[in-house]
Each structure stands twice: as structure tokens, then as C-alpha cells.
Amino acid sequence: MSAQLTDPITLAGRHAPSRVLLGPHPTNLGAGRTLSPRHVAYYERRARGGAGVVVTEVASVHASDWPYERAPLASDCVGGWRDVVAACRPHGTLVLAGLGHTGLQGSSAYSQAVLWGPSGIPDVISREMPMQMEQAEIDSLVEGFRAAAAAAVSADVDGVELDAGPRGLLRQFHSDLTNVRDDEYGADPLRLTREVLAVVREELGPGRVLSLRLSCDEATSWAGITPSIAAGQARELAEALDLLVVVRGGPLSANAYRPDFHRPPAFNIELCRNIRTAVAGAVPVVLQGSVVDPADARRALDEGVADVVEMTRAQIADPDLVVKIRRGAVPRPCVLCNQTCQVLDPRNPVVTCVGNPTAGHETVDPAEDIADVAAGAVLVVGGGPAGLEAARVLALRGHRVTVADASARPGGMVRAAAGTPHLQALTDWLEDECRRLGVEFLLGTAVSDAELDAAERAGATVILATGSRPRPLPFPVEGHVRCVGAADLPDGGTPTEGPHVVFDPVGGPVGVAVAERLAAQGRDVSIVTQDSVAGSRLGMTGDLADANTRLQRAGVTRHLDSRIVSIGDEGMRIRNRYTADEAVVPCAVLIDCSHRLPDDTLGSSHMDAVRVGDCVAPRTLLEAVREGRIEALAVTASRRNEFDHHPFTLVNER
């Protein structure tokens, strides 16, 4: 019988309570270059939720490495590691300290020092040229790994994980994309890693876990680490390890590591299967790569693909993932949007999740499942993500909740807007949870101001989550051109023949997705944006280059650096914002993907009305869910009502 996700596993004599691993990832939770109390709360919450192994954010083993502003430095992390261990150990979770060096894929912005690399080859992203490491730097790096391991042992961690993944300096030595040395470290690309493993093992001893995160496919066809090369490397290193994490990606394919929903979930299954076959049982193997569905994780164990499954983003989305799997409940889904869990961008955002905004804010947000002693009746107007999350939390706390929505199905803009079907898994889950908790839904019900007044007179708390409405187009439209909002675009596309133009002044995922969808239906599609690249905001999710590649392959014409002047029967007139040159583009249908306006007409006379989500200001899914949750937690004894004695009614118009 195959192992289950919830079964324990023994690593280096230490027992993990489940086979689900939380992998290392940047969080921006640090205080300076150390792990903060926010880190501790973040990891403890996942340990409490059943994680078998937690690998902390990778700490730089040498001061020459400072890849992002709040990147931990191992020599500063002893106290933080110790606190994480103390918080996680009562739950049985093993804590591994992530250790690494980003080498030529780091940054000199914070260290103000030259980057280190195996060879003088510039990074393809930053274009910065590193110095080629000589023996002195190599010796210093090996000593840095040894000292970092010793520091971790002094914090009583259960082990360490070394980074030879897509951004790791160890991986850079493994690959002929970045290592063209003519010495022994070029002739033997694994030499440095073996030296590091030896000194780290000496510090750990036999009773602590030594894990290696190993890039086994750099996803390049002409050079670099291929799966067959990686199989040999894994086989050679396996005997020195207690755990091997199989990952994908390199300097030219960093987005292959944790891609968004455009890459199928669990995409590393065959790669991991082959590596596990290659090591032939010498070391337990971990499957990594967009594993967010427990069914995929179970299948990987059943089929012998891996011994452990990394489900990092799934546990950001739902820290109780393993607990819910144990009791047969459905976890909050990760929709692989990468909108808020990828934090390496100039804003320095804290890690969180669009569906679980408490992630990263565990020291700030109150618990959502504490019963409200003054629970009463609440009317939520609007069944989009803000309204659904408010209703879910209120029902969880014991309130009697009614959700009224004018649409036939809950979901709001997530369900309506073309280009966001992948997010519907979240709103579907929210609806299912609301129904499970006894929330009453009145669909096809347009609530009036008079009914709001009646509800408030009856003592009910009212939360308005009425969403958004279209913004008038900022240019004249004449003739027979049809204009359709992204939220109103039918699933099958418009029946109108002729050229379709996507107007995208936002640069987010919707405009690109609408253009792709129409092109897949055989339409003649172009996209107009004032930016110099289509989908300019997708850089933060790691999809910018891939999105433009998909548009190119789909035959979508991109009109960049352009504004629409007017639209008429002769076509759409656009003007280049730099040169002021104008051109006429054929246009039969315009799909408007611009910002919308808050739908604040309902309850406009109620100055103290509680509003959440897009009816405050149309923003992203994160703000909608977060505000729904915050306002639900604010419905306390100060808003106590007497609904049982003063009922109100709404008219269902379906």
C-alpha cells in the first residue's frame, strides 16, 4: 500500500508528521536581514495546519550575497531560527534552515559589492557582470556554508536545505550555461557542491536532515542542465543527502520554477519520476512544481513519483491544508495567479494570498473562527468575492447571514469578466463554504433602498458589496462599432464579424487573456495599450515575457505606446504618445478592459453603510477578499441586533 499525504516519514532519524513540505520562498517579512516574529507566526501557522516539513526562507551564507532588501543573512538568523523551531516543534513539524547564495543572479544594489559567479558571464535578467570566483572566494563560500550550518545547529533546527535551484550559485557551477571555467571546478561541475555537502554534513552530524534543492532541467535546448544530465548529478550526490527536492529552472527560465496557471499543475511529475528512478532509493525525493491539488499530490505518492510533496503555494492559500485533508474537508484553493505570493518586485510587498489575505499578516489579523457572543443577523448585498468572504466569516462566527445578489450565480466580476475563469475556483469554494455554513442566498434579487431601510430598522447589520459599473469611454464612438465591456463579453465571444480590438489601459491579466481567448476563437484581434509592452503589469506575476510570446504566436497585433483618439465606421484612430503619429486600425468590435467605477448608488443615503470591495474602489481580488474579511470581523457586539424580534424580507425577483 502506498504512503498517504498524511502519513509520517522519517528523515535522518527525525519524524515528520506528514509528507507535505512548505518550501523556502521570499516573504519580505524580515526585520533587517534576520527572521522576524512575523516569520515565526507565518511558519507556526502552517505547522499547526499539519505541514510535515517547513523550510525557512533561504538565508545567504556569505555577506557578498544580498539578493533583495529583506533577504535573511545566516549569521543574523540564529535567534529567528530558534524561535521558529520553538513555535513549530510542538506540532511535530521538522524545521529546516534554507541556506544558499544567489551568485551572479543576485544584486549589488544592497551590498554595493561585485557579484560572484563561476565565470565572467552576465546575468540575463539584470545584465550585471560578475567576477569569476578564484580559489579564495570558493574557499570563503565553502566556509560560509559551514558557518551557516553551525549557526543553524546552534538554533536546534532539524536540519538544513541547500539551494542548488534556479537562482542558486551551486546550480550555476553545475551548468555549462554559466560555468565555462578551465580549472577543476569546470572539469568537475559538482566539485564545489560536494565540498559544501561535506562540510555541512560534518556540522550537522548524522542526526539532522541534509536536504538539497536541485535544478534538474534548465529548460534550454542547446546547453545547460538537461533531465538526463541531472539524473547523473542526482545519482552522484544522493548518498550524501537525506532529502532531494527536484525542481526546474535556470537563468533563462526562472519563471519555470513557480509559474502561474498558464503552466499545468504538477508539471514536474515526469521529471521527478525519472530522478527518483535514477537515485534508486538512495534518498527520499520531493516533488515540486505547482502541486496545489491534494488529488495530484496523492497520485504522485501512489505512483511512486516521490516520497514527499512540496505544496508551498497551496499552504499559503490555506495553512490548514493537511488538517483539512485528514478530516476530508476541501481546502481553500490556490488558483496559481502569482499576484501576491511573488514578492520580488520594487514595491517590496509582504507575501500574502488573494484568497487568504491573512497569510503574512498572522501577527496582525484576528482569528476568523472565534464565535461572536453577540451574533445576530447580517444582510450582505452582493455575491462577489468581497460579499462571499464577508458572509463566510460571519457565518463561521455564528451570525445568521443572508446574501442577496441580482445575478443568477454568485461570483461577481470573477465570474463575469472574460479572462478570469481560473479564479472561479476560489469564488466557487467561497460559495460552497457559505452554503455549508448555512448562509441563505437570494439570487436574482435586486435590493432597493427601501429594503435596506427595512433591514436596518429590523436591527440587521448591512454590508454592501455591490461591485463596480462601467466607466464611460474616454474617446468618442460613432457609427456601427459595437462596444463590449470585458465583464459583458459572452463565453462564446461576440456574434459580430470583423476585427476585434481590445482596449487595455490597465496592463493587467484581463486584457491579455481576452485577446488570447478571442484569437483562439479565430477572430482577427489587436490590442491597444499606452505601455511599451502588452500586459505591462504581468511582470509582477512572472508572466510578462510568456504573455507576449503567447500573443505573438496567436497572431494578435499589438499597438504599443498608443492611445485611442476616436472610433467610427472608418475604423479606430490611434495616436502614438511619443511621436503623435496617427493611424487608423480596422475595428468592428471594441472590448473595453479599462478601469471601472464603484457601484455606490445603493445605500447612498446611508452615510454609515459598511462598504467593501469594488463599491469602495474597483481594485484586485486581494482587496475585495481582504475587505470582506476585515468588515466581517468588525461585526461585533457593538452592532448587536434583535433580528429574531424584527424580521425583514426581500423580494426574490427570479
XYZ file of C-alpha atoms in Angstrom:
654
model
C 0.000 0.000 0.000
C 1.396 3.422 -0.970
C 2.033 6.141 1.566
C -0.619 8.781 2.186
C -0.026 12.535 2.315
C -0.949 12.491 5.981
C 1.408 9.607 6.828
C 4.578 10.364 8.777
C 8.033 9.976 7.276
C 11.388 9.548 8.993
C 14.325 11.634 7.772
C 17.758 11.224 9.384
C 16.039 9.621 12.375
C 13.609 12.517 12.806
C 9.898 12.039 12.296
C 7.791 14.419 10.187
C 4.040 14.122 10.862
C 3.053 14.320 7.182
C 4.581 14.105 3.719
C 3.673 17.688 2.811
C 6.525 20.188 2.666
C 6.435 24.003 2.787
C 9.307 25.088 0.574
C 11.550 28.136 1.018
C 10.297 31.318 -0.605
C 10.921 35.066 -0.258
C 8.433 36.672 2.119
C 9.675 40.218 2.863
C 8.696 39.513 6.470
C 12.235 40.160 7.664
C 13.456 42.797 10.060
C 16.747 43.881 8.580
C 18.413 40.652 7.490
C 17.023 38.409 10.181
C 13.895 36.340 10.651
C 11.244 38.363 12.464
C 8.324 37.487 14.774
C 6.173 37.677 11.639
C 8.217 34.856 10.144
C 7.685 32.838 13.307
C 3.914 33.314 13.219
C 3.824 32.565 9.485
C 5.669 29.259 9.807
C 3.887 28.267 13.015
C 0.525 28.683 11.330
C 1.496 26.212 8.592
C 2.949 23.814 11.157
C -0.289 23.986 13.142
C -2.097 23.201 9.898
C -0.196 19.937 9.516
C 2.913 20.684 7.439
C 5.380 17.840 7.854
C 8.466 19.864 6.946
C 8.951 23.639 6.889
C 11.970 25.048 5.066
C 12.632 28.624 6.093
C 13.351 31.448 3.663
C 16.794 30.943 2.115
C 19.434 32.786 4.130
C 22.600 33.994 2.440
C 25.628 32.123 3.722
C 28.042 34.952 2.927
C 27.827 38.732 3.211
C 28.679 39.070 -0.504
C 25.162 37.835 -1.255
C 22.302 40.302 -0.690
C 19.777 39.442 -3.421
C 16.843 41.543 -2.160
C 16.438 44.131 0.557
C 14.985 41.888 3.273
C 16.895 38.749 2.338
C 17.980 36.914 5.520
C 21.687 36.569 6.315
C 22.523 33.295 8.027
C 24.837 34.845 10.609
C 21.940 37.064 11.756
C 19.317 34.308 11.861
C 20.187 32.187 14.903
C 17.592 33.805 17.151
C 14.936 33.705 14.444
C 15.599 30.056 13.622
C 15.446 29.193 17.308
C 12.069 30.920 17.645
C 10.702 29.160 14.538
C 11.795 25.788 15.932
C 10.196 26.542 19.304
C 6.943 27.521 17.590
C 6.787 24.567 15.166
C 8.141 21.706 17.249
C 5.008 21.342 19.437
C 3.160 20.445 16.238
C 5.760 17.825 15.324
C 6.864 19.719 12.205
C 10.507 19.459 11.165
C 12.193 22.822 10.562
C 14.998 23.016 8.002
C 17.015 26.212 7.635
C 17.222 27.275 3.992
C 20.823 28.172 3.072
C 22.200 29.474 -0.188
C 23.965 32.102 -2.277
C 22.484 33.603 -5.452
C 25.830 34.341 -7.098
C 25.567 36.109 -10.436
C 21.742 36.113 -10.181
C 21.858 38.292 -7.074
C 22.052 42.072 -6.831
C 24.742 44.589 -5.986
C 22.157 47.248 -5.128
C 22.287 46.496 -1.397
C 25.760 45.013 -0.894
C 27.458 47.629 -3.108
C 29.899 44.871 -3.964
C 30.672 42.866 -7.070
C 28.613 39.741 -7.695
C 30.270 36.328 -7.575
C 29.943 33.775 -10.361
C 31.605 30.637 -11.681
C 32.628 32.563 -14.803
C 32.501 36.077 -16.208
C 29.053 35.624 -17.736
C 26.465 38.374 -17.111
C 23.041 37.565 -15.724
C 20.404 37.579 -18.452
C 17.923 39.461 -16.253
C 19.999 42.188 -14.581
C 22.709 42.156 -17.317
C 25.226 42.650 -14.491
C 28.685 41.149 -14.954
C 30.007 39.104 -12.018
C 33.622 38.491 -11.104
C 34.893 34.968 -11.731
C 35.428 33.357 -8.362
C 39.013 32.361 -7.680
C 40.124 29.853 -5.074
C 39.966 32.430 -2.287
C 36.304 33.189 -2.985
C 35.483 29.482 -3.364
C 37.119 28.717 -0.029
C 35.249 31.629 1.546
C 31.958 30.336 0.144
C 32.550 26.808 1.456
C 33.396 28.252 4.847
C 30.238 30.365 4.668
C 28.112 27.262 4.182
C 29.937 25.539 7.067
C 29.461 28.501 9.410
C 25.812 28.859 8.423
C 25.176 25.174 9.123
C 26.880 25.527 12.512
C 24.711 28.549 13.316
C 21.595 26.604 12.349
C 22.619 23.691 14.567
C 23.097 26.104 17.462
C 19.455 27.127 16.933
C 18.477 23.429 17.207
C 16.962 23.178 13.733
C 16.125 19.700 12.480
C 18.416 20.202 9.515
C 19.214 22.434 6.570
C 18.317 22.647 2.906
C 20.967 23.854 0.475
C 19.883 25.788 -2.610
C 21.098 24.476 -5.959
C 17.882 25.609 -7.610
C 17.157 28.114 -10.402
C 18.814 31.080 -8.649
C 21.491 29.234 -6.670
C 25.248 29.693 -7.088
C 25.729 25.943 -6.646
C 23.474 25.371 -9.657
C 25.459 27.956 -11.591
C 28.545 25.761 -11.122
C 26.567 22.699 -12.289
C 25.618 24.247 -15.648
C 27.675 24.989 -18.755
C 25.376 27.957 -19.345
C 27.186 29.740 -16.518
C 30.291 27.647 -15.834
C 32.937 27.758 -18.589
C 35.910 27.509 -16.271
C 39.070 25.726 -17.404
C 40.108 24.511 -13.937
C 38.959 21.574 -11.812
C 35.682 23.346 -10.964
C 34.926 23.478 -14.670
C 36.064 19.948 -15.445
C 34.044 18.646 -12.478
C 30.915 20.862 -12.155
C 29.786 19.096 -8.954
C 33.078 19.553 -7.114
C 32.003 22.696 -5.267
C 28.679 21.157 -4.241
C 30.426 18.029 -2.927
C 32.799 20.212 -0.891
C 29.861 22.142 0.540
C 27.920 18.979 1.336
C 30.940 17.532 3.141
C 31.465 20.484 5.471
C 27.756 20.905 6.119
C 27.374 17.208 6.960
C 30.272 17.486 9.368
C 28.491 20.295 11.218
C 25.095 18.574 11.185
C 26.237 15.129 12.210
C 24.190 12.032 11.377
C 21.067 13.012 13.334
C 19.976 16.083 11.370
C 18.491 16.343 7.898
C 20.638 17.432 4.957
C 18.403 18.360 2.011
C 19.370 19.640 -1.427
C 17.099 21.637 -3.745
C 18.418 20.632 -7.157
C 17.515 22.119 -10.534
C 17.112 19.089 -12.800
C 16.115 20.885 -16.006
C 17.141 24.395 -17.034
C 14.611 24.214 -19.887
C 17.079 25.144 -22.618
C 17.527 23.037 -25.723
C 21.102 23.870 -26.712
C 23.029 23.709 -23.419
C 22.679 23.709 -19.666
C 21.297 21.076 -17.326
C 19.007 18.623 -19.078
C 16.963 15.910 -17.342
C 19.467 13.258 -18.443
C 22.428 15.257 -17.132
C 20.535 15.935 -13.909
C 19.846 12.223 -13.431
C 23.585 11.609 -13.340
C 24.175 14.539 -11.000
C 21.433 13.397 -8.631
C 22.788 9.858 -8.639
C 26.274 11.128 -7.769
C 25.069 13.359 -4.906
C 22.334 11.126 -3.484
C 24.439 9.189 -0.968
C 25.410 12.424 0.793
C 21.765 13.514 1.264
C 18.763 12.811 3.459
C 16.294 14.557 1.116
C 16.368 15.639 -2.529
C 13.939 18.267 -3.875
C 13.543 18.065 -7.653
C 12.914 21.463 -9.268
C 13.105 23.042 -12.709
C 14.535 26.332 -13.955
C 17.710 28.276 -14.601
C 18.988 31.708 -15.619
C 16.979 31.699 -18.857
C 13.891 30.107 -17.359
C 13.444 31.484 -13.855
C 9.672 31.519 -14.351
C 9.738 27.734 -14.797
C 10.240 27.363 -11.041
C 6.911 28.634 -9.680
C 4.890 29.592 -12.795
C 1.316 30.810 -12.840
C -1.801 28.991 -14.056
C -0.675 29.010 -17.685
C 1.597 26.067 -16.835
C -0.368 22.909 -15.936
C -0.322 22.000 -12.229
C 2.090 19.306 -11.044
C 4.146 19.801 -14.209
C 7.297 18.189 -12.772
C 5.817 14.725 -12.277
C 7.723 13.012 -15.101
C 10.942 14.844 -14.264
C 10.655 13.816 -10.623
C 9.755 10.243 -11.550
C 12.911 9.949 -13.662
C 15.152 11.421 -10.976
C 13.683 9.112 -8.335
C 14.381 6.174 -10.618
C 17.938 7.415 -11.124
C 18.726 7.634 -7.388
C 17.254 4.153 -6.903
C 16.119 4.607 -3.332
C 19.348 6.170 -2.082
C 17.485 9.246 -0.842
C 13.811 10.253 -0.401
C 12.692 12.516 -3.235
C 10.370 15.547 -3.117
C 8.049 16.524 -5.971
C 7.843 20.294 -6.518
C 6.121 22.308 -9.237
C 2.659 23.880 -8.856
C 1.283 20.993 -6.812
C -1.814 22.644 -5.363
C -4.468 19.938 -5.661
C -4.390 17.217 -2.979
C -5.519 14.745 -5.649
C -2.357 15.411 -7.696
C -0.228 15.056 -4.569
C -1.870 11.753 -3.653
C -1.387 10.451 -7.168
C 2.328 11.307 -7.038
C 2.717 9.180 -3.906
C 0.512 6.386 -5.255
C 2.508 6.154 -8.480
C 5.887 6.252 -6.752
C 6.811 9.610 -8.264
C 8.002 10.960 -4.926
C 8.203 10.265 -1.208
C 7.228 13.807 -0.154
C 5.265 16.532 -1.973
C 6.026 20.235 -1.767
C 2.787 22.258 -1.666
C 4.083 25.731 -0.863
C 1.552 27.984 -2.546
C -1.281 25.655 -1.530
C -0.291 26.194 2.115
C -0.050 29.956 1.649
C -3.628 29.815 0.352
C -4.778 27.515 3.165
C -2.481 26.961 6.142
C -4.806 24.162 7.323
C -4.265 22.190 4.115
C -3.080 18.974 5.789
C -5.575 19.179 8.657
C -8.400 19.518 6.139
C -7.082 16.623 4.057
C -7.065 14.495 7.220
C -10.681 15.226 8.012
C -11.919 15.042 4.427
C -12.659 18.765 4.100
C -11.962 20.829 0.987
C -9.066 23.286 1.401
C -9.265 26.836 0.147
C -7.838 26.532 -3.383
C -4.666 28.071 -4.697
C -5.519 29.456 -8.146
C -1.850 29.860 -9.184
C -2.331 33.537 -10.014
C 1.048 34.577 -8.509
C -0.428 38.030 -7.898
C 0.599 38.395 -4.250
C 2.801 35.442 -3.303
C 5.624 36.520 -5.643
C 7.229 39.410 -3.788
C 10.487 40.123 -5.625
C 9.382 43.395 -7.165
C 10.269 47.033 -6.449
C 7.293 47.530 -4.100
C 8.742 45.114 -1.505
C 5.295 43.674 -0.750
C 4.781 41.214 2.085
C 3.875 37.700 0.986
C 0.154 37.005 1.070
C -2.616 35.369 -0.971
C -5.538 36.852 -2.899
C -7.828 34.229 -1.375
C -6.275 34.286 2.095
C -5.157 37.829 2.926
C -4.220 36.810 6.475
C -1.186 34.982 5.040
C 1.844 37.040 6.042
C -0.275 39.036 8.482
C -0.714 36.395 11.186
C 0.530 38.770 13.901
C -1.998 41.413 12.819
C -5.247 39.745 11.795
C -7.514 38.244 14.449
C -8.612 34.629 14.176
C -11.636 34.287 11.926
C -13.258 31.323 13.671
C -13.793 32.812 17.140
C -17.528 32.773 17.878
C -19.169 36.183 18.312
C -21.129 36.195 21.568
C -23.367 38.854 20.082
C -24.049 37.029 16.832
C -27.142 38.206 15.043
C -28.453 38.763 11.535
C -26.460 40.252 8.689
C -27.574 41.160 5.187
C -24.773 41.114 2.615
C -25.750 42.807 -0.640
C -23.585 41.461 -3.429
C -22.294 37.958 -4.042
C -18.868 38.735 -5.458
C -15.652 37.772 -3.672
C -15.947 40.581 -1.109
C -19.524 39.688 -0.214
C -18.871 35.942 -0.186
C -15.838 36.239 2.074
C -17.754 38.524 4.452
C -20.633 36.066 4.529
C -18.345 33.085 5.092
C -16.517 34.662 8.031
C -19.735 35.961 9.578
C -21.391 32.550 9.326
C -18.273 30.901 10.754
C -18.559 33.214 13.763
C -22.184 32.281 14.327
C -24.106 35.067 12.597
C -27.246 34.406 10.576
C -26.291 35.622 7.130
C -28.287 36.373 4.007
C -26.568 37.140 0.704
C -28.644 38.951 -1.910
C -27.360 39.300 -5.447
C -29.020 40.451 -8.647
C -27.214 37.798 -10.682
C -28.281 34.192 -11.088
C -24.919 32.933 -9.774
C -22.587 34.342 -7.143
C -19.081 35.292 -8.159
C -19.297 38.939 -9.188
C -16.614 40.180 -11.584
C -14.613 36.997 -11.166
C -17.423 35.075 -12.817
C -18.410 37.813 -15.254
C -15.115 39.154 -16.551
C -13.587 37.438 -19.540
C -10.054 36.390 -18.772
C -10.567 35.349 -15.146
C -12.043 31.814 -15.312
C -9.082 30.368 -13.394
C -10.121 32.480 -10.395
C -13.588 30.969 -10.335
C -12.254 28.039 -8.295
C -11.892 30.475 -5.406
C -15.353 32.023 -5.667
C -16.857 28.554 -6.154
C -15.153 27.460 -2.931
C -16.400 30.554 -1.105
C -19.957 29.863 -2.272
C -19.733 26.206 -1.235
C -18.383 27.143 2.191
C -21.138 29.716 2.681
C -23.806 27.146 1.845
C -22.156 24.569 4.121
C -22.258 27.099 6.959
C -25.944 27.828 6.410
C -25.799 31.147 4.566
C -29.079 31.890 2.789
C -28.740 33.020 -0.832
C -31.336 35.192 -2.534
C -30.209 35.228 -6.155
C -31.827 37.265 -8.887
C -32.685 39.723 -6.130
C -32.053 43.424 -6.658
C -32.187 45.079 -3.244
C -33.762 48.524 -3.033
C -33.015 51.392 -0.669
C -36.396 50.829 0.933
C -35.469 47.225 1.677
C -32.154 48.374 3.128
C -34.078 50.730 5.410
C -36.371 47.906 6.476
C -33.448 45.605 7.221
C -31.739 48.222 9.334
C -34.945 49.024 11.209
C -35.230 45.320 11.961
C -31.800 45.543 13.583
C -29.817 43.729 10.911
C -26.273 44.695 10.071
C -25.941 45.548 6.370
C -22.758 45.087 4.365
C -22.729 46.490 0.846
C -20.562 44.616 -1.649
C -22.274 45.850 -4.789
C -19.207 45.863 -7.005
C -18.491 48.155 -9.920
C -20.000 49.620 -13.064
C -18.519 50.551 -16.444
C -16.635 53.794 -16.879
C -17.571 55.961 -19.877
C -15.046 55.572 -22.654
C -12.578 58.494 -22.825
C -12.997 58.909 -26.586
C -15.979 59.302 -28.959
C -17.525 56.196 -30.511
C -19.707 56.669 -33.568
C -21.172 54.565 -36.320
C -21.849 50.851 -36.125
C -18.900 49.795 -33.999
C -20.016 47.573 -31.137
C -18.511 48.265 -27.685
C -18.487 45.477 -25.091
C -17.059 45.520 -21.585
C -14.824 42.628 -20.580
C -17.424 41.779 -17.915
C -20.129 41.517 -20.566
C -18.237 39.517 -23.182
C -20.134 36.262 -23.797
C -18.278 32.990 -23.272
C -18.506 32.231 -26.955
C -17.360 35.691 -27.980
C -19.398 38.299 -29.783
C -21.565 37.310 -32.771
C -20.257 40.293 -34.722
C -17.838 39.504 -37.529
C -14.837 41.623 -38.332
C -11.766 42.913 -36.488
C -11.905 42.876 -32.669
C -9.839 45.424 -30.740
C -9.005 45.006 -27.053
C -8.619 48.353 -25.275
C -6.296 47.722 -22.310
C -5.119 50.816 -20.422
C -4.652 48.733 -17.243
C -1.946 46.291 -18.357
C -3.147 43.522 -16.056
C -4.098 39.933 -16.825
C -7.607 40.616 -18.196
C -6.692 42.405 -21.423
C -4.128 39.810 -22.458
C -6.454 36.938 -21.569
C -9.352 38.452 -23.554
C -7.113 38.889 -26.614
C -5.888 35.290 -26.326
C -9.419 33.971 -25.936
C -10.729 35.826 -28.992
C -7.737 34.770 -31.082
C -8.375 31.140 -30.088
C -11.906 31.581 -31.487
C -10.451 32.542 -34.855
C -11.032 36.293 -34.556
C -8.852 38.979 -36.087
C -7.605 40.541 -32.830
C -5.457 43.501 -31.907
C -4.708 45.057 -28.545
C -4.115 48.751 -27.851
C -2.123 49.915 -24.858
C -0.336 53.100 -23.878
C 2.517 50.986 -22.485
C 5.615 49.860 -24.360
C 4.714 46.222 -23.849
C 1.383 44.419 -23.672
C 0.343 43.326 -20.182
C 2.919 45.563 -18.535
C 1.760 44.674 -15.006
C 2.335 40.962 -15.577
C 5.996 41.328 -14.699
C 4.961 41.028 -11.054
C 3.425 37.599 -11.639
C 6.278 36.300 -13.787
C 4.102 36.120 -16.905
C 5.181 39.202 -18.867
C 7.523 37.571 -21.381
C 5.376 34.463 -21.729
C 2.223 36.534 -22.227
C 3.758 38.458 -25.110
C 5.046 35.230 -26.609
C 1.540 33.778 -26.494
C 0.085 36.907 -28.118
C 2.693 36.758 -30.862
C 2.020 33.090 -31.559
C -1.742 33.658 -31.534
C -1.415 36.323 -34.209
C -2.586 39.197 -32.000
C -1.454 42.572 -33.329
C -0.072 44.822 -30.599
C -0.428 48.596 -30.909
C 2.001 49.833 -28.262
C 2.624 53.313 -26.850
C -0.738 54.285 -28.304
C -3.934 55.990 -27.243
C -7.312 55.747 -28.934
C -8.448 59.100 -30.330
C -11.833 58.107 -31.753
C -13.791 55.204 -33.218
C -16.151 55.322 -36.166
C -17.187 53.377 -39.236
C -13.876 54.194 -40.892
C -12.073 52.408 -38.048
C -10.272 53.243 -34.844
C -7.899 56.191 -34.894
C -4.899 55.753 -32.588
C -2.110 58.192 -31.737
C 1.424 57.327 -30.636
C 2.007 59.012 -27.299
C 5.642 59.797 -28.123
C 5.595 60.794 -31.792
C 1.941 61.900 -32.096
C 1.766 59.927 -35.340
C -1.751 58.703 -36.066
C -3.028 55.578 -37.757
C -6.419 54.031 -38.481
C -6.979 50.455 -37.310
C -9.946 48.412 -38.579
C -12.444 47.844 -35.777
C -15.857 46.190 -35.730
C -15.918 45.367 -32.015
C -14.161 47.139 -29.164
C -13.687 45.165 -25.922
C -13.165 47.578 -23.052
C -10.756 46.292 -20.386
C -10.281 49.638 -18.668
C -10.783 50.515 -15.020
C -14.353 50.589 -13.768
C -16.193 52.879 -11.343
C -17.592 51.930 -7.932
C -21.265 50.985 -7.970
C -22.183 53.111 -4.969
C -25.734 54.029 -5.905
C -27.406 51.644 -3.452
C -27.469 52.977 0.069
C -26.176 56.397 -0.970
C -28.308 57.974 1.750
C -26.783 55.701 4.393
C -23.682 57.574 5.468
C -22.699 54.841 7.921
C -23.211 51.960 5.493
C -20.425 49.397 5.549
C -18.959 49.075 2.042
C -16.378 46.560 0.891
C -14.537 45.738 -2.301
C -15.140 47.344 -5.670
C -18.030 49.529 -4.498
C -15.394 51.421 -2.487
C -12.911 51.484 -5.375
C -12.523 48.822 -8.065
C -9.229 47.042 -7.393
C -7.966 43.491 -7.373
C -9.288 40.267 -5.917
C -6.957 40.672 -2.942
C -8.566 43.907 -1.765
C -12.072 42.528 -2.252
C -11.462 39.429 -0.140
C -9.419 41.316 2.457
C -12.046 43.998 2.997
C -14.835 41.437 3.151
C -12.933 39.630 5.895
C -11.987 42.767 7.832
C -15.531 44.090 7.940
C -16.917 40.675 8.875
C -14.542 40.556 11.844
C -15.648 44.064 12.806
C -19.294 42.982 13.190
C -19.144 42.568 16.962
C -21.225 43.280 19.989
C -21.289 46.972 19.096
C -23.540 46.019 16.171
C -25.767 43.649 18.118
C -29.244 43.370 16.679
C -32.619 41.903 17.539
C -33.408 40.265 14.248
C -35.418 37.479 15.887
C -37.951 40.041 17.023
C -37.912 42.296 13.959
C -37.658 40.215 10.778
C -37.173 41.769 7.372
C -37.981 40.359 3.951
C -36.551 40.745 0.483
C -38.309 40.105 -2.781
C -36.677 37.381 -4.867
C -37.077 38.552 -8.460
C -36.023 35.323 -10.143
